[in-house]
mmCIF file of C-alpha atoms in Angstrom:
data_model
loop_
_atom_site.group_PDB
_atom_site.id
_atom_site.type_symbol
_atom_site.label_atom_id
_atom_site.label_comp_id
_atom_site.label_asym_id
_atom_site.label_seq_id
_atom_site.Cartn_x
_atom_site.Cartn_y
_atom_site.Cartn_z
ATOM 1 C CA MET A 1 150.645 101.905 20.785
ATOM 2 C CA SER A 2 147.294 100.196 21.036
ATOM 3 C CA THR A 3 145.303 100.147 24.264
ATOM 4 C CA ALA A 4 145.382 96.356 24.307
ATOM 5 C CA ALA A 5 149.175 96.259 24.074
ATOM 6 C CA SER A 6 149.607 98.866 26.824
ATOM 7 C CA GLU A 7 147.869 96.744 29.486
ATOM 8 C CA SER A 8 149.520 93.913 31.403
ATOM 9 C CA LEU A 9 148.567 90.367 30.493
ATOM 10 C CA PRO A 10 148.374 88.132 33.569
ATOM 11 C CA LEU A 11 148.196 84.380 33.198
ATOM 12 C CA PRO A 12 144.727 82.891 33.752
ATOM 13 C CA ASP A 13 143.595 81.047 36.839
ATOM 14 C CA THR A 14 144.480 77.405 36.189
ATOM 15 C CA THR A 15 142.684 75.939 39.189
ATOM 16 C CA THR A 16 139.319 75.937 37.405
ATOM 17 C CA ALA A 17 137.808 73.246 35.216
ATOM 18 C CA SER A 18 138.232 75.504 32.181
ATOM 19 C CA ALA A 19 141.978 76.000 32.671
ATOM 20 C CA THR A 20 142.874 74.711 29.206
ATOM 21 C CA ALA A 21 140.392 77.044 27.545
ATOM 22 C CA GLY A 22 141.738 79.909 29.642
ATOM 23 C CA LEU A 23 145.311 79.218 28.557
ATOM 24 C CA ALA A 24 144.214 79.006 24.916
ATOM 25 C CA ARG A 25 142.525 82.416 25.246
ATOM 26 C CA TRP A 26 145.631 83.810 26.931
ATOM 27 C CA CYS A 27 147.807 82.622 24.025
ATOM 28 C CA ALA A 28 145.419 84.205 21.519
ATOM 29 C CA ASP A 29 145.345 87.479 23.479
ATOM 30 C CA PHE A 30 149.126 87.470 23.753
ATOM 31 C CA ARG A 31 149.527 86.943 20.013
ATOM 32 C CA SER A 32 147.114 89.815 19.332
ATOM 33 C CA ARG A 33 149.135 92.140 21.537
ATOM 34 C CA VAL A 34 152.415 91.065 19.983
ATOM 35 C CA LEU A 35 151.017 91.864 16.547
ATOM 36 C CA ASP A 36 149.810 95.252 17.817
ATOM 37 C CA GLU A 37 153.307 96.033 19.047
ATOM 38 C CA LEU A 38 154.896 94.913 15.777
ATOM 39 C CA ASP A 39 152.432 96.931 13.740
ATOM 40 C CA ALA A 40 153.112 100.058 15.808
ATOM 41 C CA PHE A 41 156.862 99.586 15.482
ATOM 42 C CA MET A 42 156.788 98.977 11.721
ATOM 43 C CA GLN A 43 154.524 101.939 11.078
ATOM 44 C CA GLY A 44 156.994 104.307 12.694
ATOM 45 C CA ALA A 45 159.896 106.208 11.122
ATOM 46 C CA LEU A 46 158.883 105.396 7.523
ATOM 47 C CA ARG A 47 160.145 101.869 8.008
ATOM 48 C CA VAL A 48 157.744 100.461 5.421
ATOM 49 C CA THR A 49 156.236 103.261 3.344
ATOM 50 C CA ALA A 50 159.553 104.184 1.763
ATOM 51 C CA LEU A 51 159.724 100.674 0.310
ATOM 52 C CA SER A 52 156.074 100.191 -0.603
ATOM 53 C CA ALA A 53 156.633 100.928 -4.286
ATOM 54 C CA SER A 54 158.525 97.632 -4.538
ATOM 55 C CA GLY A 55 155.776 95.632 -2.822
ATOM 56 C CA VAL A 56 157.948 95.122 0.263
ATOM 57 C CA ASP A 57 155.333 96.283 2.756
ATOM 58 C CA GLU A 58 152.889 93.485 1.876
ATOM 59 C CA VAL A 59 155.650 90.883 2.090
ATOM 60 C CA LEU A 60 156.811 92.217 5.438
ATOM 61 C CA TRP A 61 153.319 91.904 6.886
ATOM 62 C CA GLN A 62 153.131 88.317 5.580
ATOM 63 C CA TYR A 63 156.404 87.295 7.215
ATOM 64 C CA ALA A 64 156.414 89.368 10.406
ATOM 65 C CA LEU A 65 152.725 89.358 11.314
ATOM 66 C CA GLY A 66 151.484 86.082 9.872
ATOM 67 C CA GLY A 67 152.873 83.561 12.319
ATOM 68 C CA LYS A 68 151.789 81.874 15.543
ATOM 69 C CA CYS A 69 154.197 83.953 17.688
ATOM 70 C CA LEU A 70 155.639 80.871 19.391
ATOM 71 C CA ARG A 71 159.062 82.424 19.961
ATOM 72 C CA SER A 72 157.730 85.612 21.490
ATOM 73 C CA THR A 73 155.356 83.583 23.686
ATOM 74 C CA PHE A 74 158.202 81.446 25.011
ATOM 75 C CA MET A 75 160.360 84.502 25.657
ATOM 76 C CA TYR A 76 157.564 86.137 27.643
ATOM 77 C CA LEU A 77 156.975 82.932 29.619
ATOM 78 C CA GLY A 78 160.689 82.966 30.456
ATOM 79 C CA TRP A 79 160.194 86.479 31.811
ATOM 80 C CA LEU A 80 157.150 85.378 33.834
ATOM 81 C CA CYS A 81 159.246 82.698 35.514
ATOM 82 C CA GLY A 82 160.954 85.507 37.411
ATOM 83 C CA ARG A 83 158.751 88.590 37.197
ATOM 84 C CA GLU A 84 155.161 89.759 36.976
ATOM 85 C CA PRO A 85 153.432 90.705 33.692
ATOM 86 C CA ASP A 86 155.057 93.754 32.125
ATOM 87 C CA THR A 87 154.342 95.695 28.940
ATOM 88 C CA ALA A 88 157.992 96.443 28.181
ATOM 89 C CA ALA A 89 158.866 92.742 28.488
ATOM 90 C CA LEU A 90 155.985 91.902 26.154
ATOM 91 C CA ARG A 91 157.307 94.425 23.633
ATOM 92 C CA ALA A 92 160.816 93.013 23.951
ATOM 93 C CA SER A 93 159.449 89.521 23.344
ATOM 94 C CA ALA A 94 157.552 90.718 20.267
ATOM 95 C CA SER A 95 160.861 91.684 18.662
ATOM 96 C CA LEU A 96 161.644 87.998 18.151
ATOM 97 C CA GLU A 97 158.984 87.901 15.428
ATOM 98 C CA LEU A 98 161.143 90.249 13.352
ATOM 99 C CA LEU A 99 164.150 88.002 13.928
ATOM 100 C CA HIS A 100 161.996 85.090 12.796
ATOM 101 C CA ALA A 101 160.944 87.025 9.688
ATOM 102 C CA PHE A 102 164.640 87.496 8.885
ATOM 103 C CA ALA A 103 165.257 83.754 9.183
ATOM 104 C CA LEU A 104 162.235 82.815 7.064
ATOM 105 C CA LEU A 105 163.015 85.307 4.296
ATOM 106 C CA GLN A 106 166.554 84.048 3.863
ATOM 107 C CA ASP A 107 165.544 80.406 4.269
ATOM 108 C CA ASP A 108 162.994 80.747 1.469
ATOM 109 C CA VAL A 109 165.580 82.274 -0.864
ATOM 110 C CA MET A 110 168.081 79.506 -0.079
ATOM 111 C CA ASP A 111 165.456 76.774 -0.547
ATOM 112 C CA ASP A 112 163.871 78.460 -3.586
ATOM 113 C CA ALA A 113 160.583 77.962 -1.717
ATOM 114 C CA VAL A 114 157.228 78.426 -3.431
ATOM 115 C CA LEU A 115 154.876 79.062 -0.499
ATOM 116 C CA ARG A 116 155.120 80.590 2.940
ATOM 117 C CA ARG A 117 152.112 80.734 5.247
ATOM 118 C CA GLY A 118 149.806 79.795 2.398
ATOM 119 C CA GLU A 119 150.959 82.620 0.116
ATOM 120 C CA ARG A 120 153.636 82.960 -2.528
ATOM 121 C CA ALA A 121 157.112 83.166 -1.005
ATOM 122 C CA ALA A 122 158.670 86.621 -0.710
ATOM 123 C CA HIS A 123 161.205 86.351 -3.513
ATOM 124 C CA LEU A 124 158.461 85.225 -5.910
ATOM 125 C CA ARG A 125 156.062 87.994 -4.882
ATOM 126 C CA LEU A 126 158.782 90.618 -5.246
ATOM 127 C CA CYS A 127 159.790 89.147 -8.598
ATOM 128 C CA GLU A 128 156.188 89.297 -9.832
ATOM 129 C CA HIS A 129 155.772 92.880 -8.608
ATOM 130 C CA TYR A 130 158.967 93.914 -10.406
ATOM 131 C CA ARG A 131 157.878 92.217 -13.625
ATOM 132 C CA ALA A 132 154.366 93.713 -13.435
ATOM 133 C CA ASN A 133 155.892 97.200 -13.251
ATOM 134 C CA GLY A 134 157.732 96.557 -16.523
ATOM 135 C CA ALA A 135 161.122 97.241 -14.953
ATOM 136 C CA PRO A 136 164.219 96.266 -16.966
ATOM 137 C CA GLY A 137 166.618 93.535 -15.965
ATOM 138 C CA SER A 138 166.117 90.137 -14.379
ATOM 139 C CA ALA A 139 162.945 89.929 -12.295
ATOM 140 C CA PRO A 140 163.993 86.682 -10.520
ATOM 141 C CA ARG A 141 167.342 88.225 -9.576
ATOM 142 C CA PHE A 142 165.556 91.294 -8.225
ATOM 143 C CA GLY A 143 163.131 89.135 -6.233
ATOM 144 C CA ALA A 144 165.855 87.065 -4.573
ATOM 145 C CA SER A 145 168.036 90.115 -3.880
ATOM 146 C CA ALA A 146 165.147 92.172 -2.511
ATOM 147 C CA ALA A 147 163.991 89.344 -0.225
ATOM 148 C CA THR A 148 167.527 88.930 1.119
ATOM 149 C CA LEU A 149 167.832 92.657 1.796
ATOM 150 C CA LEU A 150 164.442 92.707 3.499
ATOM 151 C CA GLY A 151 165.674 89.893 5.710
ATOM 152 C CA ASP A 152 168.728 91.966 6.594
ATOM 153 C CA MET A 153 166.475 94.874 7.558
ATOM 154 C CA CYS A 154 164.347 92.610 9.750
ATOM 155 C CA LEU A 155 167.500 91.475 11.547
ATOM 156 C CA VAL A 156 168.389 95.097 12.336
ATOM 157 C CA TRP A 157 164.805 96.034 13.236
ATOM 158 C CA ALA A 158 164.566 93.081 15.637
ATOM 159 C CA GLU A 159 167.491 94.337 17.680
ATOM 160 C CA GLN A 160 166.254 97.928 17.477
ATOM 161 C CA MET A 161 162.787 96.980 18.734
ATOM 162 C CA LEU A 162 164.349 95.002 21.579
ATOM 163 C CA ARG A 163 166.676 97.875 22.492
ATOM 164 C CA GLU A 164 163.807 100.396 22.428
ATOM 165 C CA SER A 165 161.321 98.141 24.257
ATOM 166 C CA GLY A 166 161.499 100.062 27.511
ATOM 167 C CA VAL A 167 163.175 97.242 29.436
ATOM 168 C CA ALA A 168 165.831 98.538 31.837
ATOM 169 C CA ALA A 169 169.401 98.797 30.553
ATOM 170 C CA ASP A 170 170.783 96.436 33.215
ATOM 171 C CA ALA A 171 168.239 93.785 32.200
ATOM 172 C CA LEU A 172 169.177 94.153 28.532
ATOM 173 C CA ALA A 173 172.842 93.833 29.469
ATOM 174 C CA ARG A 174 172.100 90.367 30.883
ATOM 175 C CA LEU A 175 170.378 89.403 27.650
ATOM 176 C CA TRP A 176 172.837 90.527 24.930
ATOM 177 C CA PRO A 177 175.383 87.678 25.217
ATOM 178 C CA ARG A 178 172.616 85.086 24.906
ATOM 179 C CA TYR A 179 170.968 87.037 22.073
ATOM 180 C CA ASP A 180 174.207 87.163 20.093
ATOM 181 C CA ALA A 181 174.876 83.473 20.708
ATOM 182 C CA MET A 182 171.368 82.554 19.528
ATOM 183 C CA ARG A 183 171.782 84.473 16.270
ATOM 184 C CA ILE A 184 175.136 82.841 15.533
ATOM 185 C CA GLU A 185 173.720 79.414 16.380
ATOM 186 C CA LEU A 186 170.806 80.027 14.013
ATOM 187 C CA ALA A 187 173.097 81.093 11.158
ATOM 188 C CA ALA A 188 175.444 78.158 11.778
ATOM 189 C CA GLY A 189 172.488 75.782 11.694
ATOM 190 C CA GLN A 190 171.318 77.300 8.412
ATOM 191 C CA PHE A 191 174.855 76.973 7.011
ATOM 192 C CA ALA A 192 175.017 73.293 7.946
ATOM 193 C CA ASP A 193 171.573 72.782 6.431
ATOM 194 C CA LEU A 194 172.839 73.935 3.023
ATOM 195 C CA SER A 195 174.594 70.601 2.552
ATOM 196 C CA ASN A 196 172.138 68.502 4.559
ATOM 197 C CA ASP A 197 170.961 66.179 1.797
ATOM 198 C CA ALA A 198 169.315 62.787 2.282
ATOM 199 C CA ARG A 199 171.430 61.401 -0.573
ATOM 200 C CA SER A 200 174.675 62.037 1.315
ATOM 201 C CA GLY A 201 173.863 59.452 3.981
ATOM 202 C CA PRO A 202 173.823 61.502 7.207
ATOM 203 C CA THR A 203 173.063 59.820 10.517
ATOM 204 C CA LEU A 204 169.907 60.551 12.462
ATOM 205 C CA GLU A 205 171.978 62.134 15.258
ATOM 206 C CA SER A 206 173.705 64.531 12.846
ATOM 207 C CA VAL A 207 170.334 65.518 11.371
ATOM 208 C CA LEU A 208 168.951 66.144 14.858
ATOM 209 C CA ALA A 209 171.980 68.285 15.730
ATOM 210 C CA ILE A 210 171.379 70.521 12.718
ATOM 211 C CA ALA A 211 167.647 70.739 13.452
ATOM 212 C CA ARG A 212 168.433 71.599 17.064
ATOM 213 C CA ALA A 213 170.584 74.569 16.049
ATOM 214 C CA LYS A 214 168.512 75.746 13.109
ATOM 215 C CA SER A 215 165.041 75.424 14.569
ATOM 216 C CA GLY A 216 164.583 73.652 17.898
ATOM 217 C CA ASN A 217 166.758 75.752 20.187
ATOM 218 C CA TYR A 218 165.877 78.940 18.369
ATOM 219 C CA THR A 219 162.143 78.261 18.655
ATOM 220 C CA VAL A 220 161.888 77.278 22.322
ATOM 221 C CA ARG A 221 165.046 77.019 24.416
ATOM 222 C CA ARG A 222 166.789 80.278 23.511
ATOM 223 C CA PRO A 223 163.653 82.456 23.707
ATOM 224 C CA LEU A 224 162.876 81.036 27.166
ATOM 225 C CA GLU A 225 166.434 81.712 28.297
ATOM 226 C CA LEU A 226 166.310 85.242 26.864
ATOM 227 C CA GLY A 227 163.158 86.043 28.809
ATOM 228 C CA ALA A 228 164.462 84.487 32.002
ATOM 229 C CA SER A 229 167.806 86.305 31.775
ATOM 230 C CA LEU A 230 165.934 89.555 31.138
ATOM 231 C CA ALA A 231 163.966 88.892 34.338
ATOM 232 C CA GLY A 232 167.122 88.117 36.300
ATOM 233 C CA CYS A 233 166.103 84.525 37.062
ATOM 234 C CA PRO A 234 168.600 82.448 39.090
ATOM 235 C CA ASP A 235 170.683 79.718 37.457
ATOM 236 C CA GLN A 236 168.374 76.996 38.795
ATOM 237 C CA ILE A 237 165.445 78.332 36.775
ATOM 238 C CA LEU A 238 167.605 79.068 33.716
ATOM 239 C CA ASN A 239 168.917 75.498 33.762
ATOM 240 C CA MET A 240 165.409 74.055 34.116
ATOM 241 C CA LEU A 241 164.112 76.173 31.263
ATOM 242 C CA GLY A 242 167.068 75.104 29.138
ATOM 243 C CA HIS A 243 166.301 71.456 29.876
ATOM 244 C CA TYR A 244 162.605 71.943 29.088
ATOM 245 C CA GLY A 245 163.306 74.101 26.034
ATOM 246 C CA SER A 246 165.820 71.795 24.390
ATOM 247 C CA ARG A 247 163.393 68.885 24.585
ATOM 248 C CA ILE A 248 160.338 70.794 23.400
ATOM 249 C CA GLY A 249 162.433 72.393 20.668
ATOM 250 C CA GLU A 250 163.484 68.969 19.424
ATOM 251 C CA ALA A 251 159.923 67.687 19.646
ATOM 252 C CA PHE A 252 158.741 70.735 17.695
ATOM 253 C CA GLN A 253 161.229 70.026 14.902
ATOM 254 C CA LEU A 254 160.386 66.313 14.865
ATOM 255 C CA ARG A 255 156.715 67.215 14.464
ATOM 256 C CA ASP A 256 157.652 69.646 11.711
ATOM 257 C CA ASP A 257 159.546 66.845 9.938
ATOM 258 C CA LEU A 258 156.496 64.578 10.080
ATOM 259 C CA LEU A 259 154.334 67.372 8.700
ATOM 260 C CA GLY A 260 156.902 67.945 5.957
ATOM 261 C CA ILE A 261 156.252 64.427 4.638
ATOM 262 C CA PHE A 262 152.650 63.698 5.573
ATOM 263 C CA GLY A 263 151.125 67.094 6.421
ATOM 264 C CA SER A 264 148.816 69.149 4.245
ATOM 265 C CA ALA A 265 149.599 72.579 2.837
ATOM 266 C CA ALA A 266 146.617 73.902 4.814
ATOM 267 C CA ILE A 267 148.447 73.030 8.049
ATOM 268 C CA THR A 268 152.042 73.848 7.102
ATOM 269 C CA GLY A 269 151.480 76.769 4.731
ATOM 270 C CA LYS A 270 154.045 75.139 2.409
ATOM 271 C CA PRO A 271 153.743 72.686 -0.514
ATOM 272 C CA GLN A 272 153.042 69.180 0.747
ATOM 273 C CA ASP A 273 155.911 67.617 -1.184
ATOM 274 C CA SER A 274 158.629 70.255 -0.616
ATOM 275 C CA ASP A 275 160.812 68.230 1.782
ATOM 276 C CA LEU A 276 160.896 65.217 -0.526
ATOM 277 C CA VAL A 277 161.392 67.256 -3.702
ATOM 278 C CA GLN A 278 164.366 69.006 -2.078
ATOM 279 C CA ARG A 279 165.720 65.670 -0.751
ATOM 280 C CA LYS A 280 165.936 67.191 2.716
ATOM 281 C CA ALA A 281 167.609 64.955 5.256
ATOM 282 C CA THR A 282 164.859 65.263 7.833
ATOM 283 C CA SER A 283 164.554 62.989 10.845
ATOM 284 C CA VAL A 284 161.687 61.061 9.246
ATOM 285 C CA VAL A 285 163.531 60.309 6.007
ATOM 286 C CA ILE A 286 166.789 59.324 7.713
ATOM 287 C CA ALA A 287 164.980 57.201 10.309
ATOM 288 C CA ALA A 288 163.183 55.429 7.445
ATOM 289 C CA LEU A 289 166.488 54.707 5.685
ATOM 290 C CA GLU A 290 167.994 53.386 8.940
ATOM 291 C CA MET A 291 164.976 51.308 10.011
ATOM 292 C CA ALA A 292 163.705 49.876 6.707
ATOM 293 C CA ASP A 293 164.441 46.348 5.576
ATOM 294 C CA ALA A 294 167.023 45.968 2.819
ATOM 295 C CA THR A 295 164.507 45.903 -0.043
ATOM 296 C CA THR A 296 162.591 48.943 1.165
ATOM 297 C CA ARG A 297 165.814 50.847 1.880
ATOM 298 C CA LEU A 298 167.148 50.160 -1.601
ATOM 299 C CA GLU A 299 163.949 51.300 -3.327
ATOM 300 C CA LEU A 300 163.680 54.435 -1.188
ATOM 301 C CA SER A 301 167.339 55.290 -1.852
ATOM 302 C CA GLU A 302 166.876 54.802 -5.589
ATOM 303 C CA LEU A 303 163.830 57.081 -5.587
ATOM 304 C CA MET A 304 165.642 59.760 -3.606
ATOM 305 C CA ASN A 305 168.470 59.660 -6.161
ATOM 306 C CA LEU A 306 166.221 60.275 -9.174
ATOM 307 C CA SER A 307 166.975 63.528 -10.981
ATOM 308 C CA VAL A 308 163.291 64.473 -10.761
ATOM 309 C CA LEU A 309 160.700 63.267 -8.267
ATOM 310 C CA ASP A 310 157.272 63.351 -9.895
ATOM 311 C CA THR A 311 153.983 62.914 -8.049
ATOM 312 C CA VAL A 312 154.026 59.130 -8.497
ATOM 313 C CA ALA A 313 157.551 58.853 -7.084
ATOM 314 C CA ILE A 314 156.692 61.118 -4.159
ATOM 315 C CA ALA A 315 153.624 59.045 -3.313
ATOM 316 C CA ARG A 316 155.769 55.908 -3.411
ATOM 317 C CA CYS A 317 158.332 57.527 -1.099
ATOM 318 C CA ARG A 318 155.587 58.251 1.414
ATOM 319 C CA THR A 319 154.394 54.638 1.247
ATOM 320 C CA LEU A 320 157.911 53.296 1.836
ATOM 321 C CA ILE A 321 158.582 55.708 4.693
ATOM 322 C CA ALA A 322 155.319 54.693 6.349
ATOM 323 C CA ALA A 323 156.144 50.990 5.879
ATOM 324 C CA SER A 324 159.548 51.419 7.535
ATOM 325 C CA GLY A 325 157.993 52.292 10.892
ATOM 326 C CA ALA A 326 159.778 55.646 10.958
ATOM 327 C CA PRO A 327 156.637 57.737 11.617
ATOM 328 C CA GLU A 328 155.801 55.718 14.731
ATOM 329 C CA HIS A 329 159.421 55.959 15.872
ATOM 330 C CA ILE A 330 159.402 59.753 15.483
ATOM 331 C CA GLU A 331 156.060 59.974 17.307
ATOM 332 C CA ALA A 332 157.584 58.035 20.199
ATOM 333 C CA MET A 333 160.576 60.400 20.227
ATOM 334 C CA ILE A 334 158.196 63.365 20.387
ATOM 335 C CA ALA A 335 156.251 61.843 23.297
ATOM 336 C CA ASP A 336 159.463 61.040 25.211
ATOM 337 C CA ARG A 337 160.714 64.600 24.857
ATOM 338 C CA VAL A 338 157.425 66.159 25.900
ATOM 339 C CA ASP A 339 157.264 63.907 28.966
ATOM 340 C CA ALA A 340 160.848 64.788 29.937
ATOM 341 C CA ALA A 341 160.146 68.496 29.499
ATOM 342 C CA ILE A 342 157.012 68.424 31.636
ATOM 343 C CA ASP A 343 158.905 66.466 34.321
ATOM 344 C CA ALA A 344 161.559 69.212 34.288
ATOM 345 C CA VAL A 345 158.923 71.893 34.865
ATOM 346 C CA GLY A 346 157.594 69.967 37.843
ATOM 347 C CA GLU A 347 161.003 70.009 39.544
ATOM 348 C CA LEU A 348 160.819 73.727 40.346
ATOM 349 C CA ALA A 349 158.496 75.570 42.679
ATOM 350 C CA LEU A 350 156.725 77.576 39.993
ATOM 351 C CA ASP A 351 153.149 78.521 40.766
ATOM 352 C CA GLY A 352 150.332 76.612 39.091
ATOM 353 C CA ALA A 353 149.649 79.206 36.411
ATOM 354 C CA ARG A 354 153.252 79.362 35.200
ATOM 355 C CA ARG A 355 153.701 75.609 35.286
ATOM 356 C CA SER A 356 150.415 75.074 33.454
ATOM 357 C CA ALA A 357 151.371 77.654 30.797
ATOM 358 C CA LEU A 358 154.637 75.840 30.071
ATOM 359 C CA GLU A 359 152.832 72.499 29.905
ATOM 360 C CA HIS A 360 150.178 73.981 27.607
ATOM 361 C CA MET A 361 152.802 75.406 25.251
ATOM 362 C CA ALA A 362 154.626 72.078 25.197
ATOM 363 C CA LEU A 363 151.516 70.386 23.876
ATOM 364 C CA LEU A 364 150.469 73.253 21.634
ATOM 365 C CA CYS A 365 153.629 73.308 19.561
ATOM 366 C CA THR A 366 154.218 69.547 19.386
ATOM 367 C CA ALA A 367 150.716 68.111 18.869
ATOM 368 C CA ARG A 368 149.828 69.846 15.575
ATOM 369 C CA GLN A 369 147.517 67.797 13.391
ATOM 370 C CA LEU A 370 148.693 66.071 10.225
#
C-alpha cells in the first residue's frame, strides 16, 4: 500500500475564501488515493499478470483506473456523514471502481461501443490483440467473450476488495443488503435498457426510470447510502442522503444525455454521435419528440427510423432537437434537481465541511461542459 493511501484524508476547511479550490484539491487527492488502493489490490495474487498475454491487463487499467472516481467519492462522503476519515473506509469505497469497471465492460459489449475514455473499447482492443497474435478462430468473438469474462472478474474482485478492506465485520454486515440490492438494480436497469429504443415511443417518465436504475441511483444515491450504512448513520441521515442522491443521480444522467447528443468526444470519451446512431431513447431525444411541433416531430421521427443515420442525418437530428426546446427543458430539470438536493443537505445539522463537500460534488458531476 502506498504511503499516500495509508494516511487519513480530512475534508478541507471550508470557511476560507478558497474553499472551492480546497474541495477541488481534496477530490483530486481522494481520486489519487483510490487509484493507489486499486493498483495495490490488482497487483496482488497474480490477479493481472496471469492474463497479460491476452492484453487484459492494459484493458483493466483503462476501465478500472481511468475514471473520475465519482462513485467511490460519494461512498466515502456517505461514510464521513457519520464518522471521521478512515483508511479502511477509503479502501472499501475504492472497491466501487471495480464494480463500475464491470458495468462498463458489459455495457460496451452490449452496445457494441467503439470508444471508452478516449480509447478503443475493451472488446475491440482484445479482438485486435488476438488477431495480432495470429490466433485461430473468430477474433471478434474472442474480444466480446474476453471482455464479458473480464467484467465478471471485476464483479468478483469488487466484492473481494470490499470484504478485505479492513472495515469491521459488523459494519460490513449493515452494508451487504444494500450492496446486493444495488447490484440487482443496476443489472435490471441494464436489462430494461436493452429494449429502450427511441423508435418504440417510450414516455419521458419511463426513460427516466430506466436511467435512474441503470445510472443515476448507482452513481450517487446507492454509493452514499452504502457509505452511510457502513458508518452506522441514523435513518434521518440515510433518508436525507437518499433524497439528495436520487436527485443528483437524475441530474447526472440528464447531463450525460445532453452530452450524448451535443457533447464532444474529448469530454465524454465516446463517439459524439453514438446515442443517435444507436437510436437510444435518452431524455433529450424523447423530450424533443414530446415537445416539438407536428412538422418537427414528424421529420425527427422519420430520421430516427432510417436504416442508417449518416453524418448529414445526424446533424439534422441535432438541429431538430435543438429547435424543439428540449435542451433548455432538460437544463431546467437539472437545475431543479440540484436545487432540491442542496436544500435537502441544508436540512440536517452536518458541519460546514461535510455540507460543502456534498454541494461541491452536486455541481461537479452535473455541470460538465458541452
